[in-house]
XYZ file of C-alpha atoms in Angstrom:
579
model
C 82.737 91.645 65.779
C 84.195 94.341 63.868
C 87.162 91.906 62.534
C 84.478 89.642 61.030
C 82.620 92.477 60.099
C 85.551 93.649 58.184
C 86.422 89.930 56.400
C 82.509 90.863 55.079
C 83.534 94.260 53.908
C 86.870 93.219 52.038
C 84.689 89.995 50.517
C 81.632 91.821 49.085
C 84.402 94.793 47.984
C 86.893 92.069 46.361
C 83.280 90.656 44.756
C 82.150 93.870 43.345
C 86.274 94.835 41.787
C 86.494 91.456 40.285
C 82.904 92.053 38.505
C 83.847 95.588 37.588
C 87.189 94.212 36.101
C 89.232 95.888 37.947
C 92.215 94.884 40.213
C 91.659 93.660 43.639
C 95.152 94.448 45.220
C 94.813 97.561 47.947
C 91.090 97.346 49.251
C 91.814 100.897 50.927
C 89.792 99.573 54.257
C 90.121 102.214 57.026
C 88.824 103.887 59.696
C 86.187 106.557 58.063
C 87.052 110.098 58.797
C 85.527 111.772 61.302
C 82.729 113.813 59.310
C 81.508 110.137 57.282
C 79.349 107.879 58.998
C 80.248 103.827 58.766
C 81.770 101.653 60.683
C 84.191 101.085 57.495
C 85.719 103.310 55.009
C 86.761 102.469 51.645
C 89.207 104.707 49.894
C 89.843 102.580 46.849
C 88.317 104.700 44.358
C 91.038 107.429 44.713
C 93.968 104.166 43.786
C 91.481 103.505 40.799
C 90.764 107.119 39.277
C 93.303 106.876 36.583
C 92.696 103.093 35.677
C 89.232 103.553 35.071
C 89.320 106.932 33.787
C 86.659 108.652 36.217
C 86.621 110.870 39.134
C 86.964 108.716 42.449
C 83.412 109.645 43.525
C 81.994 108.386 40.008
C 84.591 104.801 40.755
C 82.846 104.910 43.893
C 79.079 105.129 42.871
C 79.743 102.182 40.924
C 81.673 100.144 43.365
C 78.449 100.937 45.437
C 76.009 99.762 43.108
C 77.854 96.344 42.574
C 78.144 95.475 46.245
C 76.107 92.873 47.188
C 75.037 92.589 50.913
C 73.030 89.907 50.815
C 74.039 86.938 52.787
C 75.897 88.763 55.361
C 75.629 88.591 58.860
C 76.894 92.058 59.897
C 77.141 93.781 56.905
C 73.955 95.516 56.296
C 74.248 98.214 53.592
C 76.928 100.705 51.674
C 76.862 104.120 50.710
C 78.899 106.529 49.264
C 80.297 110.054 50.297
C 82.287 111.697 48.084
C 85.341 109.434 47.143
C 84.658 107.382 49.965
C 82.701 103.639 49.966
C 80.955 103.675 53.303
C 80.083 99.681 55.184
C 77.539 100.045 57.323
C 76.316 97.140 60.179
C 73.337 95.086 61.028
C 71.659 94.826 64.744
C 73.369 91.664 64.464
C 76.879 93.254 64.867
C 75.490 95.495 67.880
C 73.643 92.895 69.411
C 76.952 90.151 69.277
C 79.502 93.184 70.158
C 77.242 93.701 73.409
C 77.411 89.879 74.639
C 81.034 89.369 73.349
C 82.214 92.340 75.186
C 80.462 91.644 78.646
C 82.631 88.514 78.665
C 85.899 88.764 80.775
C 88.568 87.633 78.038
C 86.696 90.219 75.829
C 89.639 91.805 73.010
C 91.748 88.656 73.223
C 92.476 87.366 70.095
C 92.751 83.497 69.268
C 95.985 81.523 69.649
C 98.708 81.775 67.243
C 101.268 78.953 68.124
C 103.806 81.333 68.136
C 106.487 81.413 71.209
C 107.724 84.925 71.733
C 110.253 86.240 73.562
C 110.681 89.891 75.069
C 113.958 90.872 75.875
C 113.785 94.679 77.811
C 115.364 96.543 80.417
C 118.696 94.500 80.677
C 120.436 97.250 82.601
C 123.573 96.571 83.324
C 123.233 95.386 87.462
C 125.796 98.491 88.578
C 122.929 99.832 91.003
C 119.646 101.095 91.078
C 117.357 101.156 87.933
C 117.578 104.988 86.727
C 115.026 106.849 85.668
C 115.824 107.925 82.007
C 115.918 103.969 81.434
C 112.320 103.539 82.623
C 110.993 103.411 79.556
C 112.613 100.181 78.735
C 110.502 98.336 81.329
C 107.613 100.227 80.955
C 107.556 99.946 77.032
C 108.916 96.308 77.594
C 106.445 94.907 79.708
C 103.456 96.297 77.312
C 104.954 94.639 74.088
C 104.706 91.229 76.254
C 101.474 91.967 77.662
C 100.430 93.047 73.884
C 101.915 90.368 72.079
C 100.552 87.378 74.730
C 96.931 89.730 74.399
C 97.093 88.987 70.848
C 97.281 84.992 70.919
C 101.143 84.149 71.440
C 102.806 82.487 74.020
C 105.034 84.745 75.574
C 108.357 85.089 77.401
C 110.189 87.860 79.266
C 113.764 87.977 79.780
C 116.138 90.002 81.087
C 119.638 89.470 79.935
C 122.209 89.973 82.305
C 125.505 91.645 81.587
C 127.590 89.582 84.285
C 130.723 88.910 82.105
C 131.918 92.432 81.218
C 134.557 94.879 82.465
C 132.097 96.490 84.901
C 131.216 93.438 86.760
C 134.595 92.680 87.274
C 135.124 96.018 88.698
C 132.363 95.588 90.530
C 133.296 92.118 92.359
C 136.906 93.684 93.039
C 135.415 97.071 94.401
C 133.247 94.678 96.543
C 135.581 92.575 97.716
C 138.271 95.724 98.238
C 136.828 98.475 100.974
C 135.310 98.272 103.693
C 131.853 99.661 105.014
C 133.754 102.521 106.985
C 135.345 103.270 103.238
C 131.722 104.026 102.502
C 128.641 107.007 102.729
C 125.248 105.934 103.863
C 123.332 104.212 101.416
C 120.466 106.030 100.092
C 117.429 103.857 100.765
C 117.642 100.478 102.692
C 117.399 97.851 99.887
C 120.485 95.337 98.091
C 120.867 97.616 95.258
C 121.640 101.210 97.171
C 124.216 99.120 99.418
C 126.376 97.351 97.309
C 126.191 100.156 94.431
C 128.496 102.557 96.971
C 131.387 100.315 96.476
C 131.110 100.471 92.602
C 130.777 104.206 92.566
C 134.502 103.936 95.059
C 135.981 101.504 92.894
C 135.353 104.395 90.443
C 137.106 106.799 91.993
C 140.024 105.100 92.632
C 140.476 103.879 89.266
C 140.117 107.384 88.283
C 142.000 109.297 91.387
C 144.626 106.692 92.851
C 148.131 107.054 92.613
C 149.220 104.787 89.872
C 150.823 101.453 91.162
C 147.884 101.070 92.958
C 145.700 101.576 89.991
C 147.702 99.137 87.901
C 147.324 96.836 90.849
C 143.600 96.901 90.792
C 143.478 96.455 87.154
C 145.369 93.484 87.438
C 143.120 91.677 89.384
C 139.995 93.162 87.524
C 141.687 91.281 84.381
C 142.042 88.279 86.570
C 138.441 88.398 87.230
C 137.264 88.872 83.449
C 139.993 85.927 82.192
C 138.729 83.406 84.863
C 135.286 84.111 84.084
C 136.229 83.611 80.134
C 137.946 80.505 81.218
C 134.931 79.290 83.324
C 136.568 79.112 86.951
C 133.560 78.551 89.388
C 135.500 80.506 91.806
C 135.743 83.200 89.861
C 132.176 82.507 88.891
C 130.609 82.388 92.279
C 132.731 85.618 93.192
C 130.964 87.661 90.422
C 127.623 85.985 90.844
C 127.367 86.728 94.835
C 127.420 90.472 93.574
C 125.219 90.858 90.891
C 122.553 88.596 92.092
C 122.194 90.792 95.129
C 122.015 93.762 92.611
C 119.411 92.087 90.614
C 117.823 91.767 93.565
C 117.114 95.240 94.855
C 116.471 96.086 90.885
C 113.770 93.322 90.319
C 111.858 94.739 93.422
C 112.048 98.519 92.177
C 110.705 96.935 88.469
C 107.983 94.941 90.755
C 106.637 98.007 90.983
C 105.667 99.523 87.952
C 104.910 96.314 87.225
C 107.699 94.362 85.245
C 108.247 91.224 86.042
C 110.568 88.508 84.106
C 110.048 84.868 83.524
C 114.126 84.619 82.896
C 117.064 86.674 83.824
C 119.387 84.715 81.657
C 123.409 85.341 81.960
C 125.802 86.046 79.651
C 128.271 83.801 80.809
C 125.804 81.384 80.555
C 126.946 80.921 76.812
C 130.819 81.302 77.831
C 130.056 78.437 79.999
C 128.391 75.987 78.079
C 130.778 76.361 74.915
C 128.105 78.613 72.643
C 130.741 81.533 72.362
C 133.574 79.407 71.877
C 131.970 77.891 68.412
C 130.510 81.105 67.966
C 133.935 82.581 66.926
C 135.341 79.681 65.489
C 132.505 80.427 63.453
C 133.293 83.944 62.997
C 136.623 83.182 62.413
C 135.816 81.315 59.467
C 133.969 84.172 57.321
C 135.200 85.827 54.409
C 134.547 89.127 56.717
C 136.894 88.258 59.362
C 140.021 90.447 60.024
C 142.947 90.270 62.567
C 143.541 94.644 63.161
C 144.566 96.506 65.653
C 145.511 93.034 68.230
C 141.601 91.973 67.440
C 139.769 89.902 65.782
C 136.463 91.934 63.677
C 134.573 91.668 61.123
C 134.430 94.039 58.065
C 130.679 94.771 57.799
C 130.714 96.383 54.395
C 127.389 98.506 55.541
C 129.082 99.709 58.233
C 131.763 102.880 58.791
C 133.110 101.146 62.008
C 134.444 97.179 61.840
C 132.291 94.478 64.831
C 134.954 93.587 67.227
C 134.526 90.425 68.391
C 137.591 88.604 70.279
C 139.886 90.428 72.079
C 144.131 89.520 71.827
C 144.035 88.268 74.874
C 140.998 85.551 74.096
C 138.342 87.335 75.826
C 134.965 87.790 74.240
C 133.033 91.295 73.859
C 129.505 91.636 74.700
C 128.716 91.678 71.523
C 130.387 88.365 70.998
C 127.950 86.874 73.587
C 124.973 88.692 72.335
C 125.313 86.879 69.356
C 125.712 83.509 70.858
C 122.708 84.204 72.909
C 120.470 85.605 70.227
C 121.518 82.100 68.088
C 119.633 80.161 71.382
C 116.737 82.413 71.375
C 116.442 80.895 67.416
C 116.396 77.837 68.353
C 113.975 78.058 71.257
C 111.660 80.999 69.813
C 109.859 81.522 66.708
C 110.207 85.195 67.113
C 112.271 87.190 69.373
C 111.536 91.265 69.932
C 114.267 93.334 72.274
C 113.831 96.972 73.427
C 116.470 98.530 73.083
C 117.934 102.274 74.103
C 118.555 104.295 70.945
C 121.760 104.650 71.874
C 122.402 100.894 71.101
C 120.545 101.574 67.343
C 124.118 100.696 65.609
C 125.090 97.811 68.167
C 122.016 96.182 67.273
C 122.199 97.066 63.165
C 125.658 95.485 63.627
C 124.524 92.498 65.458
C 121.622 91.729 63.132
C 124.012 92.129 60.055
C 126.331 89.498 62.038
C 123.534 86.557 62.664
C 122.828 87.362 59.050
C 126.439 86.465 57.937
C 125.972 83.069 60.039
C 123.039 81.965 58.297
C 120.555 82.732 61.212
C 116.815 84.224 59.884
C 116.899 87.780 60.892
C 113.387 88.251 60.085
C 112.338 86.457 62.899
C 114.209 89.819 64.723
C 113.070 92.946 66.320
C 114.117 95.551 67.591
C 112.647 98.598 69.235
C 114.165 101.913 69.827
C 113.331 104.564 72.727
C 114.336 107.810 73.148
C 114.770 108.518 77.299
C 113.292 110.038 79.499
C 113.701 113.385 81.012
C 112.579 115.384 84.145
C 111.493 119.170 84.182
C 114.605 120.900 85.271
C 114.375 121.443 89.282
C 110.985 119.351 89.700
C 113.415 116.365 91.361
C 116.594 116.418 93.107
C 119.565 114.502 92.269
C 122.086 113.198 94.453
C 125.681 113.804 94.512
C 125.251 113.921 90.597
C 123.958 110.405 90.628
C 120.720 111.172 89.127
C 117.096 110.301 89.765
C 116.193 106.964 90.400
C 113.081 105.077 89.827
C 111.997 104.670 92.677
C 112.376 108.652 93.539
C 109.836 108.700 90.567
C 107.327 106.010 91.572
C 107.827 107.903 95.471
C 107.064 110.988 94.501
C 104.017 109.727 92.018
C 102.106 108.315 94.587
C 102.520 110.985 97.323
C 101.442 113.470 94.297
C 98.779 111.128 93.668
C 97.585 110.739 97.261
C 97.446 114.572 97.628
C 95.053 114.900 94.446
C 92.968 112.226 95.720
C 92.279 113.728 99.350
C 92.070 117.163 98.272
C 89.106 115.476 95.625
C 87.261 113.353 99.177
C 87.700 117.286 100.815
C 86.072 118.487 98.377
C 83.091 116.550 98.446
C 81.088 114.319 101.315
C 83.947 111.771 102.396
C 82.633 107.999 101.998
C 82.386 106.529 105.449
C 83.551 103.559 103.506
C 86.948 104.853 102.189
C 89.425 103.914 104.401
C 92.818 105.041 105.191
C 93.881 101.727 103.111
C 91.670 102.155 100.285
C 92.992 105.905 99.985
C 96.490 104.730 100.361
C 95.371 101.952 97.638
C 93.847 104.164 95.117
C 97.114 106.769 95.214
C 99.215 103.460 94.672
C 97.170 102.806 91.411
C 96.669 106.454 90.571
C 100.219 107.731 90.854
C 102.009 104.723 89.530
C 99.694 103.995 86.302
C 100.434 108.196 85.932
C 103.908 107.255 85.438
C 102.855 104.414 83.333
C 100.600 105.546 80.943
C 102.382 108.697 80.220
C 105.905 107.015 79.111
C 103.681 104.447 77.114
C 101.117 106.582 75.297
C 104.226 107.978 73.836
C 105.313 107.094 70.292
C 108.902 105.170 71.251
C 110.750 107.104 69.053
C 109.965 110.400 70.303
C 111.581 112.284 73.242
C 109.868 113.397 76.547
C 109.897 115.470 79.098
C 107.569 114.041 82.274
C 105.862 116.385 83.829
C 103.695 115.974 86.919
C 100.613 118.384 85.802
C 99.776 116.019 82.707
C 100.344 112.833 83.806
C 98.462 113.352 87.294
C 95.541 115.604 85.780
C 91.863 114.176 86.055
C 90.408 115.895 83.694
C 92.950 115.579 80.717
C 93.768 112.743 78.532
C 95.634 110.463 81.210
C 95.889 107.463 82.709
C 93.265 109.126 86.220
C 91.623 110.193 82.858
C 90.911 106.743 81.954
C 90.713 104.836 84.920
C 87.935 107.081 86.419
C 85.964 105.757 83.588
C 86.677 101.957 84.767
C 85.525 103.180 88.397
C 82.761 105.088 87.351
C 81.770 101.777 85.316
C 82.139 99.659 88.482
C 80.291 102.494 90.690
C 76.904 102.260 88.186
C 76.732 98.261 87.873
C 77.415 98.339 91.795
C 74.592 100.476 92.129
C 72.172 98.781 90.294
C 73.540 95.265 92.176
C 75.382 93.711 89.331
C 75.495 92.531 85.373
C 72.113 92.400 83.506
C 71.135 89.192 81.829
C 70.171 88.689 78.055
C 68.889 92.552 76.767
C 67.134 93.794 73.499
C 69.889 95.616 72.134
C 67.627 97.535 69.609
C 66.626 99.821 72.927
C 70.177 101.222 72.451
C 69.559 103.342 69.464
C 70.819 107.035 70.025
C 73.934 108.110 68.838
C 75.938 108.261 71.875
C 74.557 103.996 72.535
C 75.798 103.312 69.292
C 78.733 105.325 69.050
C 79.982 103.635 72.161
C 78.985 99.696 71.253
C 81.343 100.340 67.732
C 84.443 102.123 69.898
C 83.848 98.910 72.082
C 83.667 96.384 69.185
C 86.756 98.193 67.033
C 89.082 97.145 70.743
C 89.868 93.789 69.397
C 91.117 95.134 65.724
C 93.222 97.459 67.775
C 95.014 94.882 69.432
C 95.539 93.392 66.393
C 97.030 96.595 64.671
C 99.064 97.658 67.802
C 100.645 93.731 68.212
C 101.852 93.705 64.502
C 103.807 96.764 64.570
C 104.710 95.800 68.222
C 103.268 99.631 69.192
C 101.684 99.480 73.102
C 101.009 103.173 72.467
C 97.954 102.589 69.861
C 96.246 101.063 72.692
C 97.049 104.129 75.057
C 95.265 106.261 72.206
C 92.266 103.945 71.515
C 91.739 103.869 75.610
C 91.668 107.948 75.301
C 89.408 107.759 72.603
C 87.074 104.957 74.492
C 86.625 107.160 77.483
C 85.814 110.475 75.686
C 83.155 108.317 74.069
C 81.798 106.681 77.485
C 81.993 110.345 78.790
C 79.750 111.645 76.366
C 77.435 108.290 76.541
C 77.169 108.847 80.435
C 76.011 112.650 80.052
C 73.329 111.698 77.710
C 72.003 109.240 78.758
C 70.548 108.227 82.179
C 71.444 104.692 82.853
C 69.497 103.902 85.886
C 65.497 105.195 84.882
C 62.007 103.482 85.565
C 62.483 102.027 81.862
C 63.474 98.460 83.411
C 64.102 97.241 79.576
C 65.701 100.071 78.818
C 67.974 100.367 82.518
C 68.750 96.384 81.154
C 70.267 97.518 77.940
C 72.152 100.135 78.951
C 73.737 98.027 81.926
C 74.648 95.773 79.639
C 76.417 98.702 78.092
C 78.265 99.712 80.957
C 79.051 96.397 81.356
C 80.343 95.834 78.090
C 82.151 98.884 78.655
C 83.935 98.170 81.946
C 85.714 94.449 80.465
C 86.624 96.705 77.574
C 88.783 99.458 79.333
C 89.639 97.180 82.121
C 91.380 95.014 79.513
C 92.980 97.731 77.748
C 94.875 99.076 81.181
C 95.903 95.555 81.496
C 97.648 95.210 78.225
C 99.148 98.713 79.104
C 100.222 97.496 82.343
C 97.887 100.112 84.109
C 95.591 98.975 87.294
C 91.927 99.994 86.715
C 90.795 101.086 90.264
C 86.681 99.863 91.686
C 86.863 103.225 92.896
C 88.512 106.516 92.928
């Protein structure tokens, strides 16, 4: 409701500028601050002060006067305060936001046509998923659950790095020791075994005497020519190894959740002939240079030339990426990547690249992260291999299955919780902790994870939230299920109303947070919803002998429970029946 309600607002305001005679560009439509009371602010009159030649609150008296409101269906009146034009809404917006919102789908907006895909994580398949690169997935995952929220058909890839200098060390490291060469592995899963003989291969290249070094890199060469040359032996060699990787990564990403609908390869394109044209291609610009036994391009924005094709005839990664991004073009209409800001000048370079081959770099982007960090001391490392993710999501539920036993100790256990349900509810708890702290985060900034925030009840976190989703499901269990059709008028007090408009503003959030492709809007809006259902729940007694009244207000909670269950979905958080 509150989208149509504000196509009313910007048509009676557009109306009431074009009869004033003055210019209908900005319509300064917002949020109203805190201390003005509307469900939509107007802040034109301070763009329109010096046209008209009056104080914004005079502009805005006047814009006030020439609004019209008839004919509306949920516009119902305007007002000023101060500088600000003030939209207020009909019972017709409270009483549609209440229906709309008990339905399951409720926030989803229509269908765009547009195919999307979502490129994140991509780590390079060397061993286990680390955990200053789990904000990739977890930032990932909530663009494509945002973007396919807000009407587009959506894709998730992962794109494999299996054509690079690692892999080939990799495959000869693998096919070089022996499991006696070897430590234990640290957890019993594809990706801790076959990661011990990359980490050797390693240390030989680094420590071995130096005929045997030069042997080794002989054969790793051998490995990245035949792969550029498209043996299948070579092929199937490198492919054994990181598909087993992939393997023990894509169940330690099942987890947060992240799952892919592709993992596509980068030899893929070496294969079928896309890299090959690609540098004849490249070959052929004005910006190509043969320096220093390579073949670049001078990218005149750039301090640093884009190597592309080594002396030798192999291809960079870079060189691929291009080729591949040219077939997400042609498949997609848009394609988004998250990216480590680390790789902030790869991907400048790469965009200024397509751009030089004609390709439509608008239909481009890509997000930065900074990583993320661990209180010094609060996790071991081992043998200065760092934390992994699944040490975090480990160590997340346990935490979380302390905090909720001490919680059942501390009050009269439910018969019916069982051992499963506990185990169930730390599952949810601990890893939507982990979740909804990296992603309530603006991307850009740094940050520290620390176990006290993320896993506190009573702060603004994801237990936070989700107790508001069980506490939703505990009241509507209760009372034995959904209400049918309810007077909505009965829900008149502040707190009734202040929750229906948080609930109708959830689809102009996803919206808002889809366009700029920014999963962490929806982590604030979910902190704001529940401080709002909080203060709804003290106030007023849902269950009472007022049967009309008990109707309408389970309705409410109804309403309220799609809303925030929704909202945890798009952020990839589970929103536990009980807690």
């Amino acid at each position: 409701m509150f989208l149509s309600f504000r196509e009313e607002a910007a048509e009676a305001l557009t109306e009431a500028l074009t009869a004033l005679s003055l210019p209908t560009g900005d319509l300064g439509l917002e949020e109203p601050p805190e201390d003005v009371e509307a469900i939509l602010a107007s802040s034109v009159a301070f763009r329109l002060a010096g046209e008209a030649g009056k104080a914004p609150p005079e502009v805005a008296g006047e814009l006030a006067e020439a609004i019209g409101v008839e004919g509306y269906e949920y516009l119902a009146g305007v007002e000023t305060q101060g500088p600000y034009v003030n939209f207020h809404a009909s019972d017709a917006y409270y009483g549609e936001t209440l229906e709309t919102a008990r339905e399951g789908s409720y926030g989803r907006l229509e269908p765009t046509g547009k195919e999307v895909v979502v490129e994140h994580t991509s780590a390079n398949p060397t061993g286990p998923v680390h955990v200053g690169r789990a904000r990739n997935p977890i930032i990932g995952d909530s663009i494509a659950r945002l973007l396919d929220f807000a009407g587009n058909d959506v894709e998730r890839h992962y794109y494999v790095n299996d054509a690079g200098r690692q892999m080939a060390v990799f495959t000869w490291a693998y096919e070089t020791f022996e499991e006696g060469d070897l430590p234990e592995p640290d957890r019993e899963k594809a990706d801790y075994d076959l990661v011990r003989y990359y980490r050797k291969g390693n240390r030989v290249l680094e420590e071995a005497p130096e005929e045997e070094v030069e042997a080794a890199e002989a054969e790793i060469q051998s490995i990245m020519q035949g792969l550029e040359e498209g043996d299948e032996a070579t092929y199937e060699r490198v492919e054994h190894v990181v598909d087993t990787v992939l393997g023990g990564m894509r169940e330690s990403l099942s987890r947060l959740p992240a799952e892919f609908d592709e993992f596509v390869k980068e030899t893929r394109f070496i294969r079928d002939g896309s890299v090959e044209d690609l540098v004849t291609r490249l070959k052929a610009l004005d910006e190509a240079v043969y320096e220093e036994d390579a073949w670049q391009l001078d990218l005149p924005d750039f301090e640093k030339n884009l190597v592309f094709l080594r002396s030798d005839g192999t291809s960079l990664y870079t060189t691929r990426d291009l080729a591949h991004h040219e077939w997400k073009f042609d498949e997609y209409d848009h394609a988004v990547t998250v990216l480590g800001e680390d790789h902030k000048l790869q991907a400048q370079q790469l965009a200024a690249a397509l751009d030089l081959l004609g390709n439509d770099t608008d239909r481009l982007d890509s997000m930065f992260y900074s990583y993320v960090n661990l209180p010094e001391g609060k996790m071991s490392t081992r043998a200065g291999t760092g934390v992994d993710l699944d040490d975090l999501l480990d160590e997340a539920v346990s935490r979380a299955r302390e905090e909720v036993e001490t919680r059942l100790d501390d009050r009269i256990r439910d018969d019916d919780l069982t051992e499963d349900d506990i185990e169930r509810i730390a599952r949810q708890v601990g890893i939507g902790a982990v979740r909804y702290d990296i992603v309530s985060k603006q991307p850009s900034k740094a940050i520290t994870f620390e176990w006290d925030r993320a896993l506190n009840f009573e702060a603004q976190s994801a237990p936070y939230v989700q107790y508001v989703h069980a506490r939703t499901c505990g009241i509507l269990g209760e009372a034995d299920g959904e209400p049918g059709t309810v007077d909505p008028a009965l829900l008149d007090s502040p707190e009734e109303r202040d929750l229906i408009e948080v609930i109708a503003r959830f689809p102009a959030v996803i919206e808002s947070a889809a366009e700029d492709r920014q999963p962490h809007q929806v982590a604030t809006y979910t902190r704001e919803f529940a401080e709002t259902f909080n203060a709804f729940y003290r106030e007023c007694q849902v269950l009472s002998e007022d049967e009309a009244l008990t109707e309408a207000r389970l309705a409410l909670v109804a309403a309220s429970r799609h809303t925030i269950a929704n909202a945890l979905s798009v952020l990839g958080v589970e929103a536990p029946e009980s807690m």
